[in-house]
Amino acid sequence: MRAKVWAALLAVYLVWGSTYLMIRFVVETLPPFLSAGLRFLVSGVILLGWRCLAGDAVPTLRQWRSAAIVGALLLLGGNGLVCWAEQTVPSGVAALIIGTVPLFLVIADALRPNGTRPSLRVLAGLVIGFLGIYLLVGPSAISDGMPLNGPGVAALLLASLLWATGSIYSKNADLPKTALMTTGAEMLCGGFALMIVSALSEEWGAFSFAQVSAGSWLALAYLIVFGSMIGFASYAWLLQNASIPLVATYAYVNPLVAVFLGNWFAQEPLTPRILSASAIIIGSVIFNS
């Protein structure tokens, strides 16, 4: 069992850490919301079909409504905005900002009705974490010669908040009993929401499948098979077979994986400022865990 737990953890560490780089390759020639919609529609259909054949109960109308809300918050608001932002923000920097989700979880939990008020230790961790974000995206970026795109950074911060809000909402929502059926329903609903936003933002108007590179198609296939299927399956299994603190370590391992993969395979900058901000942000998450 110990070997299985660490094998699943390694899958989550490497697979989810690598998805930021794959998203960057996808949005080079595929529109961001369209590509994310395709990813989650395909993944959702496969997961739902698998679990229905395995005998899981089909979600009720109320469960579909909850899945639609969670899917919109996590996949449209969270993942969709990450895809949009990575058109202008390096994948490693995007992963570092998204790595602050545990900090946003504390804020979202405190703001909800009957939520948990953060302790002084947690507040200190929040301050440290957001100082790390300021170091990453603030005026010091100009001195490094790599000013970051403002709207892209804002989209990533909003994505973190929406992901945290969706996670808090899902705790008490009426969702299917099995984790994989829930994931499939949320992916299908989130995928439909992403396709609607893609249509409303007129991504289809200036897009042609003939313009999509082989690299973008391969990266999208990787996100479907590894990022959505293997990554989520491993994560769902870990939630049932490992301690929550151990599973939560992915939140500060994934950004490190993404930063170094982006540097190695996409020549993204790895400056002392980025390394220092990484240490501060990840340290604040560990401090609060």
mmCIF file of N, CA and C in Angstrom, residues 41-42 77 81 112 122 138 143 218 261 276:
data_model
loop_
_atom_site.group_PDB
_atom_site.id
_atom_site.type_symbol
_atom_site.label_atom_id
_atom_site.label_comp_id
_atom_site.label_asym_id
_atom_site.label_seq_id
_atom_site.Cartn_x
_atom_site.Cartn_y
_atom_site.Cartn_z
ATOM 1 N N LEU A 41 -14.734 18.081 -22.152
ATOM 2 C CA LEU A 41 -15.855 17.350 -22.726
ATOM 3 C C LEU A 41 -15.468 15.898 -22.999
ATOM 4 N N VAL A 42 -14.318 15.712 -23.637
ATOM 5 C CA VAL A 42 -13.858 14.357 -23.942
ATOM 6 C C VAL A 42 -13.607 13.576 -22.654
ATOM 7 N N GLY A 77 -13.909 28.907 -14.607
ATOM 8 C CA GLY A 77 -13.248 29.994 -13.903
ATOM 9 C C GLY A 77 -11.798 29.707 -13.586
ATOM 10 N N LEU A 81 -9.417 30.269 -17.240
ATOM 11 C CA LEU A 81 -8.643 31.505 -17.109
ATOM 12 C C LEU A 81 -7.143 31.247 -17.139
ATOM 13 N N ARG A 112 -17.405 32.680 3.740
ATOM 14 C CA ARG A 112 -18.689 31.986 3.584
ATOM 15 C C ARG A 112 -19.478 32.051 4.894
ATOM 16 N N VAL A 122 -2.320 31.558 10.543
ATOM 17 C CA VAL A 122 -2.811 31.493 9.163
ATOM 18 C C VAL A 122 -2.738 32.869 8.512
ATOM 19 N N GLY A 138 5.379 42.248 -9.076
ATOM 20 C CA GLY A 138 5.409 43.672 -8.790
ATOM 21 C C GLY A 138 6.475 44.424 -9.576
ATOM 22 N N SER A 143 12.774 45.471 -13.292
ATOM 23 C CA SER A 143 14.231 45.488 -13.163
ATOM 24 C C SER A 143 14.868 44.219 -13.706
ATOM 25 N N LEU A 218 -0.877 17.202 -29.850
ATOM 26 C CA LEU A 218 -0.252 16.232 -28.951
ATOM 27 C C LEU A 218 -0.363 16.695 -27.495
ATOM 28 N N LEU A 261 10.224 22.648 -15.565
ATOM 29 C CA LEU A 261 9.874 22.129 -16.890
ATOM 30 C C LEU A 261 9.777 23.267 -17.905
ATOM 31 N N SER A 276 13.317 33.244 -5.718
ATOM 32 C CA SER A 276 13.015 33.776 -4.380
ATOM 33 C C SER A 276 11.510 33.805 -4.132
#
